[in-house]
Coordinates of C-alpha atoms in Angstrom, one line a residue:
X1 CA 0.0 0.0 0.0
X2 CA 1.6 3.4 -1.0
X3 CA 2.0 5.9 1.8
X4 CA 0.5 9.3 2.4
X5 CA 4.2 10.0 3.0
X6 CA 4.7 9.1 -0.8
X7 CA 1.8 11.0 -2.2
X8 CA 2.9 14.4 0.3
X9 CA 6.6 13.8 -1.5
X10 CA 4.7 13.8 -4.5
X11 CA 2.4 16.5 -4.3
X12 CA 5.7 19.2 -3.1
X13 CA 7.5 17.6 -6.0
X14 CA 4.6 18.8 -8.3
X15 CA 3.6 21.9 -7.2
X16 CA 7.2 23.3 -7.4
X17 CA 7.8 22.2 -11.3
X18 CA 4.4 24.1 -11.7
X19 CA 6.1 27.0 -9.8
X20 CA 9.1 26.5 -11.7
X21 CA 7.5 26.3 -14.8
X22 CA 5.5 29.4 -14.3
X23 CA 8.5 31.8 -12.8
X24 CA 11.0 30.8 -15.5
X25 CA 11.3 33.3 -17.8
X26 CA 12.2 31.3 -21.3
X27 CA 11.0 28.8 -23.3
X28 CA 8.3 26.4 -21.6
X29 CA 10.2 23.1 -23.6
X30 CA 13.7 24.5 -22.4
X31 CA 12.3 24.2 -18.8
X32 CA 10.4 20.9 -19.1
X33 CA 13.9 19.1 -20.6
X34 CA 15.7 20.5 -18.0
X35 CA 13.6 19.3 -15.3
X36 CA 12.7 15.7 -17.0
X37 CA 16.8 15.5 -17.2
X38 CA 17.8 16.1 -13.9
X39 CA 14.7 13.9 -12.1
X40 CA 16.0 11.4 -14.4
X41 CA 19.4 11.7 -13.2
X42 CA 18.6 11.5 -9.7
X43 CA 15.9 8.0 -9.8
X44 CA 19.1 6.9 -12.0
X45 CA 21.2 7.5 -9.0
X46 CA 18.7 5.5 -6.5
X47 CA 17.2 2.7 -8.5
X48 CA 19.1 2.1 -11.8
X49 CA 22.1 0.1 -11.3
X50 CA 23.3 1.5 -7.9
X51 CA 26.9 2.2 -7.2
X52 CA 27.3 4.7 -4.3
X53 CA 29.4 7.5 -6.5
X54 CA 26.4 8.0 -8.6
X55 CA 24.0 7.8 -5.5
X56 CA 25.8 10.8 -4.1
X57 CA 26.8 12.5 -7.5
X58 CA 22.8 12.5 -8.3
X59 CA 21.5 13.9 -5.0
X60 CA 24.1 16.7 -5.6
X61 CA 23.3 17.1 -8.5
X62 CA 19.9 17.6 -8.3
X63 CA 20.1 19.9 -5.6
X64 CA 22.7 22.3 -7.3
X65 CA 20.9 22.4 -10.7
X66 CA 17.2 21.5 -10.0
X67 CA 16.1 22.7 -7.0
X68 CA 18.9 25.5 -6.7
X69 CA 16.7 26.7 -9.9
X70 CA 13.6 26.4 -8.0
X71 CA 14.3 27.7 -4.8
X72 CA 15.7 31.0 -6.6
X73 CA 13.0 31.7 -9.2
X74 CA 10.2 31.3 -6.0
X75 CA 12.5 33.3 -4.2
X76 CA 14.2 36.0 -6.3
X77 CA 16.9 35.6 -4.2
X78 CA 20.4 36.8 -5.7
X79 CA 22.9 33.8 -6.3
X80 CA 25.6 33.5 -3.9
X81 CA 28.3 32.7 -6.6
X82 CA 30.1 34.5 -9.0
X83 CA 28.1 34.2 -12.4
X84 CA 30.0 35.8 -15.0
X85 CA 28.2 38.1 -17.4
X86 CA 24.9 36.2 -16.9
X87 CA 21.6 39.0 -17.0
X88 CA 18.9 36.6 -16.3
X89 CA 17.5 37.6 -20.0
X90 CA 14.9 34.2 -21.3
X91 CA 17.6 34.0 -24.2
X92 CA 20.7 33.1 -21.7
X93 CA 18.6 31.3 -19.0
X94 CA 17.4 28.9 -22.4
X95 CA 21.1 29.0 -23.1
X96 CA 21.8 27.9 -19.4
X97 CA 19.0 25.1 -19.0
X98 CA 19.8 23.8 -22.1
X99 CA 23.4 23.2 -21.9
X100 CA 22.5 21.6 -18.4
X101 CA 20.0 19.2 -19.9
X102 CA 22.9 18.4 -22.7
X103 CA 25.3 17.5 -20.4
X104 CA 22.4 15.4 -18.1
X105 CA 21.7 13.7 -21.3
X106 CA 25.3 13.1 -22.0
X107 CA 25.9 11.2 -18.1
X108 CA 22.7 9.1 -18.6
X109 CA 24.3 7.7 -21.9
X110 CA 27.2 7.3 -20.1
X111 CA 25.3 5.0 -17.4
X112 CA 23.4 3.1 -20.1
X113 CA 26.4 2.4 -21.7
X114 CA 28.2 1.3 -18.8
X115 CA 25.1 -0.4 -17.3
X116 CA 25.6 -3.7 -18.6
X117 CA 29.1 -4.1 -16.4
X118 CA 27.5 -2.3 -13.3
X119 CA 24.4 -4.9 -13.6
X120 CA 27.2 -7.9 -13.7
X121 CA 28.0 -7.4 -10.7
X122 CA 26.7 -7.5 -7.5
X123 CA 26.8 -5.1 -4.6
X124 CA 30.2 -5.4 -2.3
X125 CA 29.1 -8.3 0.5
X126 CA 30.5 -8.7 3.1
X127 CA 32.8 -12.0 1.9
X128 CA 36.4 -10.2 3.2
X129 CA 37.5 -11.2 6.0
X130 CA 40.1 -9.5 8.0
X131 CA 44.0 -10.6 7.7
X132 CA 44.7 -13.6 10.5
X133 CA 46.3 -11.6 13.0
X134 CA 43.8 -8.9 13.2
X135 CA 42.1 -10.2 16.6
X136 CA 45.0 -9.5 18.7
X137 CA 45.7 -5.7 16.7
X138 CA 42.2 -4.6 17.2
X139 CA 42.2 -2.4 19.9
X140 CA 46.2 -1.6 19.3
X141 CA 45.3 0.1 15.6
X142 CA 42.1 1.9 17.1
X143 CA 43.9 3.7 19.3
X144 CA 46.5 4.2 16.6
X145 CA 43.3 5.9 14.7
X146 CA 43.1 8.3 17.8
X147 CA 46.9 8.5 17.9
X148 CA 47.1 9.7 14.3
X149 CA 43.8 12.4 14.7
X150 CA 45.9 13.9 17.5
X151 CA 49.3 14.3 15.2
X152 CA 47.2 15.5 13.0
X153 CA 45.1 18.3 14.8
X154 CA 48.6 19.0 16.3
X155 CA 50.5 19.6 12.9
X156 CA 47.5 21.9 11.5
X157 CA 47.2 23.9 14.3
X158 CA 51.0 24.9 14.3
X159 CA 51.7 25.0 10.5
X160 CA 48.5 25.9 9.3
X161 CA 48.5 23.5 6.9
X162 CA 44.8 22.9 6.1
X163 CA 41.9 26.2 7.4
X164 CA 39.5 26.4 4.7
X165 CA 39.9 29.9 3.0
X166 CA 43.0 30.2 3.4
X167 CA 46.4 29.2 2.2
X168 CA 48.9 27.0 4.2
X169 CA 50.8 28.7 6.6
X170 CA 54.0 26.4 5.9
X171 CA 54.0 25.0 2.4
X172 CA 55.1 21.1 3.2
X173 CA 57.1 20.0 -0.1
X174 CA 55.8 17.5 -2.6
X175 CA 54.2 15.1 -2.4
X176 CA 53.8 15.8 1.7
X177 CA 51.2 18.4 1.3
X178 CA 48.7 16.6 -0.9
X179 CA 49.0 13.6 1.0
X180 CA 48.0 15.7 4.2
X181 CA 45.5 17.3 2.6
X182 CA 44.4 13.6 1.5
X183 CA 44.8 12.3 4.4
X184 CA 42.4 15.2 6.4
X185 CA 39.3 14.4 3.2
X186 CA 39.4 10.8 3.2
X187 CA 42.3 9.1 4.3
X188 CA 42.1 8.8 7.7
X189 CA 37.8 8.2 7.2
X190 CA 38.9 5.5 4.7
X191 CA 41.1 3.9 7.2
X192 CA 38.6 4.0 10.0
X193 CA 36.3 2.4 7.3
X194 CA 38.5 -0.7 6.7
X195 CA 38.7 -1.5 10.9
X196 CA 34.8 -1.1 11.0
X197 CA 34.5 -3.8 8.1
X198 CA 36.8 -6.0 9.7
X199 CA 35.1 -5.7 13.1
X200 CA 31.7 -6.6 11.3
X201 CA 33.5 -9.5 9.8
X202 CA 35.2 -10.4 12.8
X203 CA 31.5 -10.5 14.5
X204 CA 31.8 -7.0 16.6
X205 CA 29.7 -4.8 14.9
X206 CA 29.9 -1.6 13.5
X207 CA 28.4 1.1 16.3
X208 CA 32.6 1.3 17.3
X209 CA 33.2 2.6 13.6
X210 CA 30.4 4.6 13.1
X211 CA 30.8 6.6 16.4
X212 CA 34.9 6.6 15.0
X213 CA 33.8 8.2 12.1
X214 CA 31.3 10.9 13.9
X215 CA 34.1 12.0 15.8
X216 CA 36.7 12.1 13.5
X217 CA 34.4 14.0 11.0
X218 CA 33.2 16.7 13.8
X219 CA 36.7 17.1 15.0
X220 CA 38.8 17.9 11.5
X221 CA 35.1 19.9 10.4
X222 CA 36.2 22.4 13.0
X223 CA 40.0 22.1 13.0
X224 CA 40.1 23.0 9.3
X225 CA 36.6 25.4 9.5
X226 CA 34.9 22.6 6.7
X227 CA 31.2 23.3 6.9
X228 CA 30.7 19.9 5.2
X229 CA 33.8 17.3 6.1
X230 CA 31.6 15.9 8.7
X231 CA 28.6 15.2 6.4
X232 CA 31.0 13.8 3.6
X233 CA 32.2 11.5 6.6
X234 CA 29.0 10.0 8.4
X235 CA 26.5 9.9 5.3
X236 CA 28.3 6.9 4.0
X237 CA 28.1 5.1 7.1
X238 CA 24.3 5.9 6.7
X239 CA 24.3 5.0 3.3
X240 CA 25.3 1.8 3.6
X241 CA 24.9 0.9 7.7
X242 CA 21.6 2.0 7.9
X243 CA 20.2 -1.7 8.7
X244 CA 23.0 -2.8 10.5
X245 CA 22.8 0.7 12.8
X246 CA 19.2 0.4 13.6
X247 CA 19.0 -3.3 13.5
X248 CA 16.4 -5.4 16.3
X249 CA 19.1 -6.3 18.8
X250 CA 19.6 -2.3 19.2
X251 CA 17.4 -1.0 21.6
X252 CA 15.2 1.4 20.4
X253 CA 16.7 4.4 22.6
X254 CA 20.2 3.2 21.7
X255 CA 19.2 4.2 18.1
X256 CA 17.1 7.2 19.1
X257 CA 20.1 8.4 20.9
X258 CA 22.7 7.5 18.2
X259 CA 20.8 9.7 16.1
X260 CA 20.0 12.7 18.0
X261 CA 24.0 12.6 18.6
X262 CA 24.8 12.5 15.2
X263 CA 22.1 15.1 14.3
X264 CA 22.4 17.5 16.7
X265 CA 26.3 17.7 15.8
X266 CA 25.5 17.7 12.2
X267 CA 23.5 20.8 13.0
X268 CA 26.2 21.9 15.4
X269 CA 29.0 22.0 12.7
X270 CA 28.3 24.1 9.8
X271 CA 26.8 27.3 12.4
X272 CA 29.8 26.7 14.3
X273 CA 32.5 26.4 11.7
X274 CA 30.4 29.5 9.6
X275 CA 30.5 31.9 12.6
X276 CA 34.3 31.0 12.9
X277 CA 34.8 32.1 9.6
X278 CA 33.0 35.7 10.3
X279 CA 34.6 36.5 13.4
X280 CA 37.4 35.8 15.5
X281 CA 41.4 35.3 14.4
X282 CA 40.6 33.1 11.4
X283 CA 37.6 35.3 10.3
X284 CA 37.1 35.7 6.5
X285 CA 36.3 39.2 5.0
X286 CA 33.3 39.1 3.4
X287 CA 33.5 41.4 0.6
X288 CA 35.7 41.9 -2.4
X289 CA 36.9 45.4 -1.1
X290 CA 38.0 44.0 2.3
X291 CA 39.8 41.1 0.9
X292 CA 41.8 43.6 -1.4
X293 CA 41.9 45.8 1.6
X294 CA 43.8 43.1 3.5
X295 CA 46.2 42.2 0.6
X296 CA 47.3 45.8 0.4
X297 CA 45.3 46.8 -2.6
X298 CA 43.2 49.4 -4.3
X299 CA 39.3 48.3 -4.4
X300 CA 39.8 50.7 -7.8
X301 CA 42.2 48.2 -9.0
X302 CA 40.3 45.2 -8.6
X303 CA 37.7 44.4 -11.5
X304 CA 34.5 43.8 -9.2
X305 CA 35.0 45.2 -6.1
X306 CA 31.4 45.5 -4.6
X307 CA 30.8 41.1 -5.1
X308 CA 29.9 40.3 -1.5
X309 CA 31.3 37.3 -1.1
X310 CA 29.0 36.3 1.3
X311 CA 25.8 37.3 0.1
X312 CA 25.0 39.2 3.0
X313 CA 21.6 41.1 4.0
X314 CA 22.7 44.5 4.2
X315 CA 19.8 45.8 6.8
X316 CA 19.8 46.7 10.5
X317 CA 20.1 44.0 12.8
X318 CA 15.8 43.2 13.7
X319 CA 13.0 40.8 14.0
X320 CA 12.9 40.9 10.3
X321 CA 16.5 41.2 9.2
X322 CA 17.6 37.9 11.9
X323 CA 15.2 36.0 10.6
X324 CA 16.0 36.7 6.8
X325 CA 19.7 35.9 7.9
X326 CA 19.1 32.7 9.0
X327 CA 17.0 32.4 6.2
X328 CA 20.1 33.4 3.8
X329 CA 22.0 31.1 6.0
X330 CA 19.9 27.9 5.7
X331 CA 19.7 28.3 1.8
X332 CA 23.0 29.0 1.7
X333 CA 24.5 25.7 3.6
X334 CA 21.3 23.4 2.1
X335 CA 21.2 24.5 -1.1
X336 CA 23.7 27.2 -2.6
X337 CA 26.7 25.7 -1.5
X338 CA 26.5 22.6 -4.3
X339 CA 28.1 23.2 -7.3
X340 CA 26.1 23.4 -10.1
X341 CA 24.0 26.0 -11.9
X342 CA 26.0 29.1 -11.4
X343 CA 28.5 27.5 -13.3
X344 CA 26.6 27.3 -16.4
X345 CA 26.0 30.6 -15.9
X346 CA 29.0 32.2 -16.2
X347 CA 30.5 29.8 -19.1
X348 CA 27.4 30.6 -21.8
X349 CA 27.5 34.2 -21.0
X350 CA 31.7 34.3 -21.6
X351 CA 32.6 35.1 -25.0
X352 CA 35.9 33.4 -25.5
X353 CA 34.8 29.9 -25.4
X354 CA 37.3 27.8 -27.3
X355 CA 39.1 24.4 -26.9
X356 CA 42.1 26.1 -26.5
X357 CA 40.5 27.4 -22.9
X358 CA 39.1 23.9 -22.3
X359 CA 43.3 22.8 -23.1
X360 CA 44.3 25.7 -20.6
X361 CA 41.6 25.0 -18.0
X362 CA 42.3 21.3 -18.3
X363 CA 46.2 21.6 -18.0
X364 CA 46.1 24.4 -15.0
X365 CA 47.7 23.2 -12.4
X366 CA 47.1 24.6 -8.9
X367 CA 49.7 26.5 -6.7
X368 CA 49.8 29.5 -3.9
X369 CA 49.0 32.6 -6.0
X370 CA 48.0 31.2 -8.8
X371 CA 44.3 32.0 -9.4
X372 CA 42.4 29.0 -12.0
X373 CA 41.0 30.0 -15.4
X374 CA 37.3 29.7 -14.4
X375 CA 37.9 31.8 -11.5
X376 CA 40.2 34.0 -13.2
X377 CA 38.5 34.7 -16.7
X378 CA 34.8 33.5 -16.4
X379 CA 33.3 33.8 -13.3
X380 CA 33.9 37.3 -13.0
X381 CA 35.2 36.8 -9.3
X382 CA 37.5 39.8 -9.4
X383 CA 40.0 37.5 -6.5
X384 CA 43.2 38.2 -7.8
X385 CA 46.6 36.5 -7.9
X386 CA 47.5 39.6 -4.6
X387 CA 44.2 37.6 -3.0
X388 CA 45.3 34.0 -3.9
X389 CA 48.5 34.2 -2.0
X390 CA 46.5 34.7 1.4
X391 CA 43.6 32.8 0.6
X392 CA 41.5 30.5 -1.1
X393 CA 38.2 31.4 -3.0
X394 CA 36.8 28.1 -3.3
X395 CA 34.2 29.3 -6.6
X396 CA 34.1 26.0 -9.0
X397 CA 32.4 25.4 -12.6
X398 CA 31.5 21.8 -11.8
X399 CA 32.1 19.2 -14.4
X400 CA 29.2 20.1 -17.3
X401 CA 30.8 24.1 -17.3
X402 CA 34.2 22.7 -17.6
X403 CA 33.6 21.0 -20.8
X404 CA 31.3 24.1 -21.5
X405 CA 34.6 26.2 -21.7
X406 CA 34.8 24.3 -25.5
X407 CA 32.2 26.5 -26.7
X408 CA 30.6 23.3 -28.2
X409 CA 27.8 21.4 -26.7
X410 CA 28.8 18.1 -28.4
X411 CA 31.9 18.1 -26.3
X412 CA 29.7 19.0 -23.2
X413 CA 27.4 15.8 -24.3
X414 CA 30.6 13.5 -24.8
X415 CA 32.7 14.7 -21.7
X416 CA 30.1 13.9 -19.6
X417 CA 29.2 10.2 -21.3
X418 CA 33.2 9.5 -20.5
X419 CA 32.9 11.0 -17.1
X420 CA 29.9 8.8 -16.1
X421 CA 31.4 5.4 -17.8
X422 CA 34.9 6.2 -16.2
X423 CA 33.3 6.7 -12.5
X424 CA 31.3 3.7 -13.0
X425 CA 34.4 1.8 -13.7
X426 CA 36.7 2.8 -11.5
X427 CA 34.0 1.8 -8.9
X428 CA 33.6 -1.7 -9.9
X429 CA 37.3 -1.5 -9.4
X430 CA 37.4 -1.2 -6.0
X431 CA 34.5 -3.1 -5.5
X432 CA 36.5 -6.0 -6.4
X433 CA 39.6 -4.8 -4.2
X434 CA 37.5 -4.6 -0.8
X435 CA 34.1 -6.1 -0.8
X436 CA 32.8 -4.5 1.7
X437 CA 29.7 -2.1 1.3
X438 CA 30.9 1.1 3.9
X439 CA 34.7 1.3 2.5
X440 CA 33.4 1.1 -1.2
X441 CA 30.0 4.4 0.3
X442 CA 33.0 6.3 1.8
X443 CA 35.0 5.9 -1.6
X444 CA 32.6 6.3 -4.2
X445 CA 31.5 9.7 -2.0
X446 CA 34.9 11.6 -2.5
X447 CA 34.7 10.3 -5.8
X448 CA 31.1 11.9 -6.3
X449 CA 32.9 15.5 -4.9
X450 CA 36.1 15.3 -6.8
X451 CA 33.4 14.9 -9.9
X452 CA 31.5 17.5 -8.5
X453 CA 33.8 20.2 -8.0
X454 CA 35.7 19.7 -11.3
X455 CA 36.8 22.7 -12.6
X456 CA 39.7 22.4 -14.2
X457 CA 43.4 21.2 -13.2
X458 CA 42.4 17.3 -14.1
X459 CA 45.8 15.2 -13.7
X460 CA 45.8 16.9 -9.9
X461 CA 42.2 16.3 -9.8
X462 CA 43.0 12.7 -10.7
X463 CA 45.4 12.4 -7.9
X464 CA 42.9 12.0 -5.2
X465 CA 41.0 8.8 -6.6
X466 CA 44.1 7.5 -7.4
X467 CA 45.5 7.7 -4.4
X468 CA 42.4 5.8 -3.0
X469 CA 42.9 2.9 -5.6
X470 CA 46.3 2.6 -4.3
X471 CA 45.1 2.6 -0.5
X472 CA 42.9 0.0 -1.5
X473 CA 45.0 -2.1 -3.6
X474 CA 47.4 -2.0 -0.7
X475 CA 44.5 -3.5 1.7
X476 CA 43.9 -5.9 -1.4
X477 CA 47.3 -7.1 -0.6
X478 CA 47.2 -7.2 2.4
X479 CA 43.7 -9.5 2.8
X480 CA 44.9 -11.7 0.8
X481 CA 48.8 -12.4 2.6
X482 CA 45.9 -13.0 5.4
X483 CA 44.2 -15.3 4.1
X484 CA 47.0 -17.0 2.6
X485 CA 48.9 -17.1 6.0
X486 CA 45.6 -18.8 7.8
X487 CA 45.1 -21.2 5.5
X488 CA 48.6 -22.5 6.0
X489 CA 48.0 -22.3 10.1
X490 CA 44.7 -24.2 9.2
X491 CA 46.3 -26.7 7.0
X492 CA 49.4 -27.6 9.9
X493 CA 46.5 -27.6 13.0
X494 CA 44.6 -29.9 10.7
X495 CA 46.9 -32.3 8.2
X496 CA 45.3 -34.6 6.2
X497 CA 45.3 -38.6 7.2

């Protein structure tokens, strides 16, 4: 029997394309693709040949394109991102919808394509067991977890080396300062991962990991001022633990404690880690002019000096004006903080579109002071190389904008089929290295953001999921010496007669 839950879901689903469809200002058929695209992208993600990097991808998606669209047209809110030379004309929002709905289009052939690999496989079981010797390490390499989160909240604080926003205070040489930085967005989650599958395995659960994971995620959110590290660390766990975390022999307040823990931090977090980045020592400025102001330059100089880079709400503190902040600040964290539409928006409005600035966007490689193309040329940012030697403005294209710098929709179409087949892939690969279902959530969801935020830069982009094969490749190895070494203990306790 369907739910009135389903039908409520539904009904809100409805009533905002009819919002949608009678606030957007171009053509009724550009709208309608759009939104047929991206709510086909995201029941792809849920029900059509499932692998946890398109789950997440989808949800992001759909929020950043979709609903971002929605929620601003009912709204008339201004975008909190840089968008270029957009002017909300119906002739550049048709533009801007249908590029979007090209590059949707181009992803979903991707997944078809690729679908007939994904379906040949099944889900990641739980048929690894941990290496021989791990019953007497356990509790030694959990507290090495908790050894490691110290070093590491002890190294950032002195040298700086991760505080979203800004740069590094000490610049560790290569490869050291990716690797920490690696280390701080999934490494050390990823690791934590692997002990919770082989406690499962090894009959103890996974509450220890889960709780690991909370903790770690909460911790290194505020350390380095990440508004969403701790999400991108627990959702996984959720993801793919959600039986095993509310299962019967939990008692019901054990579960209804568990997660008014996790969701009271989860709300905790990004007001926290926002207010630290509008006041006190490792406070952001908030405008253009200030920024320049700190890096000892002329507002005159800059090209946009008045962008506000916090979309603030200019009025007198009152009833009305703390009630539209929290407002701002609620869309802001929910919805306008996923990469996506605004994107689009500045790369059909620039008029220098060529393969030659997909090649330079492509090959950019990222460095202290160096400011990226999109950033640079498209987005109409005005942060400067002065700004980007103090600190990092985090503004990104996303993925369907990046191949959008081409100036050819075909190659928009195309990159994205390749993108989609080449996730799905690279999934099934390390679904075969570790079957287990959380390691291969908390994988394919930094492979979902690395996607996400692509922008340019690829071979350093590439580095991070690479990096990840090789972690699990190493675990590979190691499962197998394991099981290698305990059949030959099994074979001398037991010799054949």
């Amino acid at each position: 029997m369907i739910s009135s839950r389903f039908f409520s879901v539904v009904g809100i689903t409805l009533v905002a394309i009819v919002a949608g469809v009678w606030l957007y200002p171009g053509s009724l058929g550009a709208y309608l693709l759009f939104t047929a695209v991206f709510f086909t992208i995201l029941y792809f993600g849920i029900f059509c040949g499932f692998q946890y990097s398109h789950f997440f991808l989808s949800i992001a998606w759909f929020i950043g394109f979709w609903l971002k669209s929605a929620v601003h047209f009912a709204s008339s809110a201004p975008y909190c991102e840089p968008v270029g030379s957009f002017d909300a004309s119906a002739h550049v929002w048709d533009n801007v919808v249908l590029a979007a709905s090209i590059g949707g289009l181009g992803y979903l052939t991707g997944r078809l394509l690729i679908l007939p690999a994904v379906k040949g496989i099944k889900l990641p079981t739980v048929n690894c067991g941990p290496p021989w010797w791990y019953g007497g390490l356990r509790t030694p390499l959990w507290l090495s977890i908790a050894v490691a989160l110290i070093a590491i909240l002890i190294a950032n604080h002195e040298m700086g080396l991760i505080v979203r926003g800004y740069v590094a205070k000490v610049q560790l040489p290569w490869p050291l300062g990716g690797l920490f930085s690696w280390i701080t967005d999934i490494g050390l989650a990823l690791t934590i991962s692997v002990l919770t599958a082989w406690d499962r395995a090894s009959g103890f659960g996974v509450v220890r990991g889960f709780f690991a994971l909370c903790i770690e995620g909460a911790v290194l959110s505020v350390a380095t001022l990440s508004r969403g590290l701790y999400f991108f660390h627990t959702l996984p766990a959720f993801a793919s633990e959600g039986r095993a975390l509310t299962s019967v022999r939990l008692q019901f307040r054990r579960i209804t404690l568990l997660l008014t823990i996790w969701f009271s931090v989860a709300l905790a977090i990004p007001l926290l880690t926002t207010g630290l980045r509008l006041i006190g020592d490792k406070a952001m400025p908030t405008t253009q002019a200030k920024m320049d102001a700190e890096t000892g330059k002329s507002p005159a100089e800059t090209r946009s000096a008045s962008i506000d880079l916090r979309c603030s709400i200019s009025e007198p503190y009152s009833a009305r004006s703390i009630l539209m902040r929290s407002a701002y600040i609620a869309r802001a964290l929910i919805i306008d903080r996923w990469t996506g539409l605004e994107g689009l928006m500045s790369s059909e409005t620039y008029a220098n579109r060529s393969m030659s600035l997909l090649k330079e966007a492509a090959l950019f490689r990222r460095s202290y002071g160096a400011v990226d193309v999109y950033t640079d040329k498209i987005s109409a940012s005005g942060f400067t190389e002065e700004n980007a030697r103090i600190y990092h403005f985090a503004t990104l294209a996303g993925p369907m904008a990046f191949f959008d710098f081409s100036g050819s929709w075909m190659v928009v179409f195309a990159g994205m089929a390749l993108l989609a087949m080449l996730m799905s892939l690279l999934e099934i690969l390390w679904s075969n290295l570790f079957h287990d279902p959380l390691v291969i959530a908390m994988s394919g969801c930094y492979l979902a953001l690395v996607v996400l935020q692509l922008s340019g830069g690829v071979i350093q982009a590439a580095t991070g999921p690479a990096t990840v094969t090789v972690f699990l490749a190493l675990i590979w190895l190691i499962n197998r010496t394991g099981i290698a070494k305990a059949q030959i203990l099994s074979s001398a306790q037991h010799p054949l007669k």
